[in-house]
């Protein structure tokens, strides 16, 4: 009688050197791992306790080592373009920012984002319904407005993820330096979301001034510069917050 055969789970294919390097680099730059270095550096600067330096480096090295050998983390890094675990702008260019905003949890953040998107649509309509001269001088403004709206929702989504992580940290730990870092990140996102609404309101009035004085190219240049600055701030904030979430821990 033949012995019973059992199915053996298939092991993941080994990573190539390039893939292993990519995963290790992602593990080294993982936000929660970097936070360990930051906290260690701040503690050393405040106390001059030299034992903190090797302790911090060893802890960081272990976190990177275990993360780089985590098959789930490796899969997420290598397939980030296909499955980010978060509705990001690059993966949802065919979805309107208004619809993406409705994926946010109901609350103050969602209300502010939706209010900003209402103004964003009004600015776009104001440009599209203006005269030919105004539309010509503001030809670059509409794609910049679309980009700003997408990035605003990106920031709001990452802000909500950071808030979830902060809630978990506070529920399971009485004191956590990570909580302070996350709270600062959330505060920065809240300030930028509110600032975006104010910027869009100002842009709407500028579009009206450009349409009234369409022969003045400086007004159009100022409007485009404001849009460039808004996009740069939103993009920078979104990158510093990427990617918070339970999946990274």
Short mmCIF file of C-alpha atoms in Angstrom, two decimals:
data_model
loop_
_atom_site.label_atom_id
_atom_site.label_comp_id
_atom_site.label_asym_id
_atom_site.label_seq_id
_atom_site.Cartn_x
_atom_site.Cartn_y
_atom_site.Cartn_z
CA UNK A 1 0.00 0.00 0.00
CA UNK A 2 1.45 3.35 -1.09
CA UNK A 3 1.89 5.97 1.60
CA UNK A 4 -0.63 8.80 1.55
CA UNK A 5 0.58 11.78 -0.49
CA UNK A 6 0.06 15.22 0.90
CA UNK A 7 0.07 18.45 -1.02
CA UNK A 8 3.04 20.59 -0.16
CA UNK A 9 2.49 24.35 -0.44
CA UNK A 10 4.44 25.84 -3.28
CA UNK A 11 7.25 28.07 -2.12
CA UNK A 12 7.58 31.56 -3.58
CA UNK A 13 10.10 31.85 -6.37
CA UNK A 14 13.45 33.23 -5.16
CA UNK A 15 14.04 36.88 -5.89
CA UNK A 16 16.57 37.98 -8.46
CA UNK A 17 19.48 40.14 -7.26
CA UNK A 18 17.77 43.23 -8.74
CA UNK A 19 14.49 42.41 -7.00
CA UNK A 20 16.28 41.67 -3.71
CA UNK A 21 18.07 45.02 -3.95
CA UNK A 22 14.79 46.81 -4.63
CA UNK A 23 13.08 45.17 -1.65
CA UNK A 24 16.03 45.91 0.66
CA UNK A 25 16.06 49.55 -0.44
CA UNK A 26 12.31 49.80 0.21
CA UNK A 27 12.80 48.25 3.65
CA UNK A 28 15.58 50.73 4.44
CA UNK A 29 13.31 53.64 3.48
CA UNK A 30 10.20 52.24 5.16
CA UNK A 31 8.72 55.15 7.15
CA UNK A 32 8.41 53.33 10.47
CA UNK A 33 12.00 52.06 10.14
CA UNK A 34 13.34 55.52 9.38
CA UNK A 35 11.43 56.85 12.37
CA UNK A 36 13.59 54.60 14.58
CA UNK A 37 16.71 56.38 13.28
CA UNK A 38 15.13 59.80 13.77
CA UNK A 39 14.02 59.05 17.30
CA UNK A 40 17.42 57.59 18.17
CA UNK A 41 19.17 60.66 16.77
CA UNK A 42 16.90 63.05 18.67
CA UNK A 43 17.37 61.09 21.92
CA UNK A 44 21.16 61.09 21.49
CA UNK A 45 21.24 64.82 20.71
CA UNK A 46 19.20 65.54 23.84
CA UNK A 47 21.03 63.21 26.25
CA UNK A 48 24.46 62.57 24.68
CA UNK A 49 24.01 58.93 25.71
CA UNK A 50 26.51 57.13 23.45
CA UNK A 51 24.95 53.73 24.08
CA UNK A 52 21.92 54.97 22.15
CA UNK A 53 23.88 55.06 18.87
CA UNK A 54 24.68 51.33 18.56
CA UNK A 55 21.27 50.42 19.99
CA UNK A 56 19.53 52.52 17.37
CA UNK A 57 21.65 51.18 14.52
CA UNK A 58 21.19 47.56 15.58
CA UNK A 59 17.41 48.01 15.95
CA UNK A 60 17.20 49.70 12.55
CA UNK A 61 19.32 46.98 10.91
CA UNK A 62 17.12 44.24 12.37
CA UNK A 63 13.94 45.98 11.19
CA UNK A 64 15.36 46.30 7.68
CA UNK A 65 16.56 42.68 7.71
CA UNK A 66 13.21 41.22 8.77
CA UNK A 67 11.21 43.48 6.46
CA UNK A 68 13.36 42.63 3.43
CA UNK A 69 12.76 38.92 4.06
CA UNK A 70 9.03 39.26 4.60
CA UNK A 71 7.37 37.71 1.50
CA UNK A 72 4.25 39.86 1.93
CA UNK A 73 6.31 43.06 2.08
CA UNK A 74 8.38 41.93 -0.92
CA UNK A 75 5.23 41.19 -2.94
CA UNK A 76 3.81 44.61 -2.09
CA UNK A 77 7.02 46.38 -3.12
CA UNK A 78 7.47 44.47 -6.37
CA UNK A 79 3.80 44.84 -7.33
CA UNK A 80 3.27 48.36 -6.06
CA UNK A 81 2.23 49.58 -9.50
CA UNK A 82 -0.61 47.06 -9.64
CA UNK A 83 -1.82 46.93 -6.05
CA UNK A 84 -0.97 49.75 -3.71
CA UNK A 85 -3.67 48.94 -1.18
CA UNK A 86 -4.73 52.59 -1.42
CA UNK A 87 -6.74 54.33 -4.15
CA UNK A 88 -3.89 56.51 -5.43
CA UNK A 89 -4.09 59.06 -8.20
CA UNK A 90 -1.83 57.15 -10.59
CA UNK A 91 -3.97 54.04 -10.30
CA UNK A 92 -7.27 55.89 -10.64
CA UNK A 93 -6.81 58.52 -13.32
CA UNK A 94 -10.09 57.38 -14.87
CA UNK A 95 -11.95 58.07 -11.58
CA UNK A 96 -12.98 61.64 -10.79
CA UNK A 97 -11.55 63.22 -7.63
CA UNK A 98 -15.11 63.77 -6.39
CA UNK A 99 -15.80 60.04 -6.54
CA UNK A 100 -12.50 59.23 -4.84
CA UNK A 101 -13.36 61.74 -2.11
CA UNK A 102 -16.53 59.78 -1.38
CA UNK A 103 -14.29 56.82 -0.44
CA UNK A 104 -13.11 58.85 2.56
CA UNK A 105 -14.73 58.25 5.93
CA UNK A 106 -17.42 60.77 6.79
CA UNK A 107 -16.01 63.55 8.89
CA UNK A 108 -14.30 66.93 8.85
CA UNK A 109 -11.55 65.87 6.42
CA UNK A 110 -14.03 64.63 3.84
CA UNK A 111 -16.18 67.77 4.24
CA UNK A 112 -13.19 70.05 3.62
CA UNK A 113 -12.04 68.04 0.60
CA UNK A 114 -15.51 68.00 -0.93
CA UNK A 115 -15.85 71.75 -0.37
CA UNK A 116 -12.49 72.31 -2.08
CA UNK A 117 -13.52 70.11 -5.01
CA UNK A 118 -16.72 72.11 -5.48
CA UNK A 119 -14.62 75.26 -5.83
CA UNK A 120 -12.18 73.39 -8.12
CA UNK A 121 -15.02 72.50 -10.51
CA UNK A 122 -16.26 76.10 -10.47
CA UNK A 123 -12.79 77.33 -11.41
CA UNK A 124 -12.59 74.83 -14.29
CA UNK A 125 -16.05 75.84 -15.55
CA UNK A 126 -15.15 79.53 -15.27
CA UNK A 127 -12.14 78.98 -17.52
CA UNK A 128 -14.01 76.77 -19.99
CA UNK A 129 -16.87 79.27 -20.32
CA UNK A 130 -14.64 82.33 -20.69
CA UNK A 131 -13.85 84.04 -23.97
CA UNK A 132 -11.34 82.66 -26.46
CA UNK A 133 -8.56 85.02 -25.40
CA UNK A 134 -8.90 84.04 -21.74
CA UNK A 135 -9.00 80.33 -22.59
CA UNK A 136 -5.87 80.77 -24.67
CA UNK A 137 -3.84 82.49 -21.93
CA UNK A 138 -5.06 79.97 -19.35
CA UNK A 139 -4.53 76.95 -21.57
CA UNK A 140 -2.16 75.31 -19.02
CA UNK A 141 -4.33 76.05 -16.01
CA UNK A 142 -6.97 73.33 -16.46
CA UNK A 143 -4.60 70.30 -16.43
CA UNK A 144 -2.86 71.86 -13.42
CA UNK A 145 -6.22 72.17 -11.67
CA UNK A 146 -7.01 68.52 -12.37
CA UNK A 147 -3.61 67.51 -10.97
CA UNK A 148 -4.16 69.60 -7.83
CA UNK A 149 -7.58 68.01 -7.24
CA UNK A 150 -6.14 64.50 -7.55
CA UNK A 151 -3.25 65.31 -5.22
CA UNK A 152 -5.60 66.85 -2.67
CA UNK A 153 -7.53 63.58 -2.47
CA UNK A 154 -4.23 61.65 -2.25
CA UNK A 155 -3.22 63.72 0.79
CA UNK A 156 -6.64 63.24 2.40
CA UNK A 157 -6.54 59.47 1.89
CA UNK A 158 -3.04 59.20 3.35
CA UNK A 159 -4.09 61.46 6.21
CA UNK A 160 -6.93 59.07 7.05
CA UNK A 161 -4.57 56.07 6.93
CA UNK A 162 -2.15 57.86 9.26
CA UNK A 163 -5.04 58.58 11.63
CA UNK A 164 -5.92 54.87 11.69
CA UNK A 165 -2.34 53.92 12.57
CA UNK A 166 -2.21 56.61 15.26
CA UNK A 167 -5.45 55.29 16.76
CA UNK A 168 -3.96 51.78 16.92
CA UNK A 169 -0.73 53.02 18.51
CA UNK A 170 -2.58 54.91 21.20
CA UNK A 171 -4.86 51.98 21.89
CA UNK A 172 -2.00 49.49 22.37
CA UNK A 173 0.74 51.68 23.86
CA UNK A 174 0.66 54.22 26.64
CA UNK A 175 3.72 56.11 25.35
CA UNK A 176 4.97 55.94 21.76
CA UNK A 177 7.34 58.34 19.95
CA UNK A 178 5.76 57.16 16.69
CA UNK A 179 2.47 58.69 17.82
CA UNK A 180 4.05 62.14 18.00
CA UNK A 181 5.46 61.82 14.48
CA UNK A 182 2.13 60.65 13.08
CA UNK A 183 0.25 63.44 14.87
CA UNK A 184 2.60 66.01 13.31
CA UNK A 185 1.99 64.44 9.90
CA UNK A 186 -1.77 64.58 10.38
CA UNK A 187 -1.58 68.22 11.49
CA UNK A 188 0.43 69.10 8.38
CA UNK A 189 -2.13 67.37 6.17
CA UNK A 190 -5.03 69.15 7.87
CA UNK A 191 -3.33 72.51 7.39
CA UNK A 192 -2.64 71.80 3.70
CA UNK A 193 -6.19 70.62 3.04
CA UNK A 194 -7.59 73.82 4.57
CA UNK A 195 -5.00 75.88 2.70
CA UNK A 196 -5.96 74.24 -0.59
CA UNK A 197 -9.58 75.33 -0.17
CA UNK A 198 -8.43 78.90 0.44
CA UNK A 199 -6.07 78.77 -2.55
CA UNK A 200 -8.83 77.54 -4.87
CA UNK A 201 -11.16 80.31 -3.69
CA UNK A 202 -8.44 82.86 -4.50
CA UNK A 203 -7.84 81.24 -7.89
CA UNK A 204 -11.52 81.56 -8.78
CA UNK A 205 -11.41 85.32 -8.26
CA UNK A 206 -8.19 85.52 -10.27
CA UNK A 207 -9.83 83.74 -13.21
CA UNK A 208 -12.53 86.43 -13.18
CA UNK A 209 -9.86 89.17 -13.18
CA UNK A 210 -8.00 87.49 -16.05
CA UNK A 211 -11.21 87.30 -18.10
CA UNK A 212 -11.90 91.00 -17.44
CA UNK A 213 -8.35 92.05 -18.25
CA UNK A 214 -7.39 89.33 -20.76
CA UNK A 215 -4.88 91.64 -22.41
CA UNK A 216 -2.68 91.56 -19.30
CA UNK A 217 -0.43 88.45 -19.48
CA UNK A 218 0.92 89.05 -15.96
CA UNK A 219 -2.41 88.06 -14.41
CA UNK A 220 -2.36 84.72 -16.24
CA UNK A 221 1.27 84.16 -15.27
CA UNK A 222 0.47 84.85 -11.61
CA UNK A 223 -2.44 82.39 -11.70
CA UNK A 224 -0.32 79.66 -13.27
CA UNK A 225 2.46 80.29 -10.74
CA UNK A 226 -0.05 79.90 -7.91
CA UNK A 227 -1.21 76.59 -9.38
CA UNK A 228 2.39 75.39 -9.71
CA UNK A 229 3.03 76.25 -6.07
CA UNK A 230 -0.17 74.50 -4.94
CA UNK A 231 0.71 71.33 -6.87
CA UNK A 232 4.28 71.34 -5.56
CA UNK A 233 3.12 71.59 -1.93
CA UNK A 234 0.50 68.86 -2.31
CA UNK A 235 2.91 66.54 -4.12
CA UNK A 236 5.66 67.06 -1.55
CA UNK A 237 3.29 66.40 1.35
CA UNK A 238 1.82 63.31 -0.34
CA UNK A 239 5.32 61.87 -0.87
CA UNK A 240 6.37 62.43 2.75
CA UNK A 241 3.23 60.65 3.91
CA UNK A 242 3.60 57.66 1.55
CA UNK A 243 2.72 55.04 2.45
CA UNK A 244 1.21 54.97 5.96
CA UNK A 245 -0.97 52.03 6.90
CA UNK A 246 -1.31 48.80 8.76
CA UNK A 247 0.13 46.87 5.87
CA UNK A 248 3.54 48.36 6.43
CA UNK A 249 3.95 47.22 9.96
#
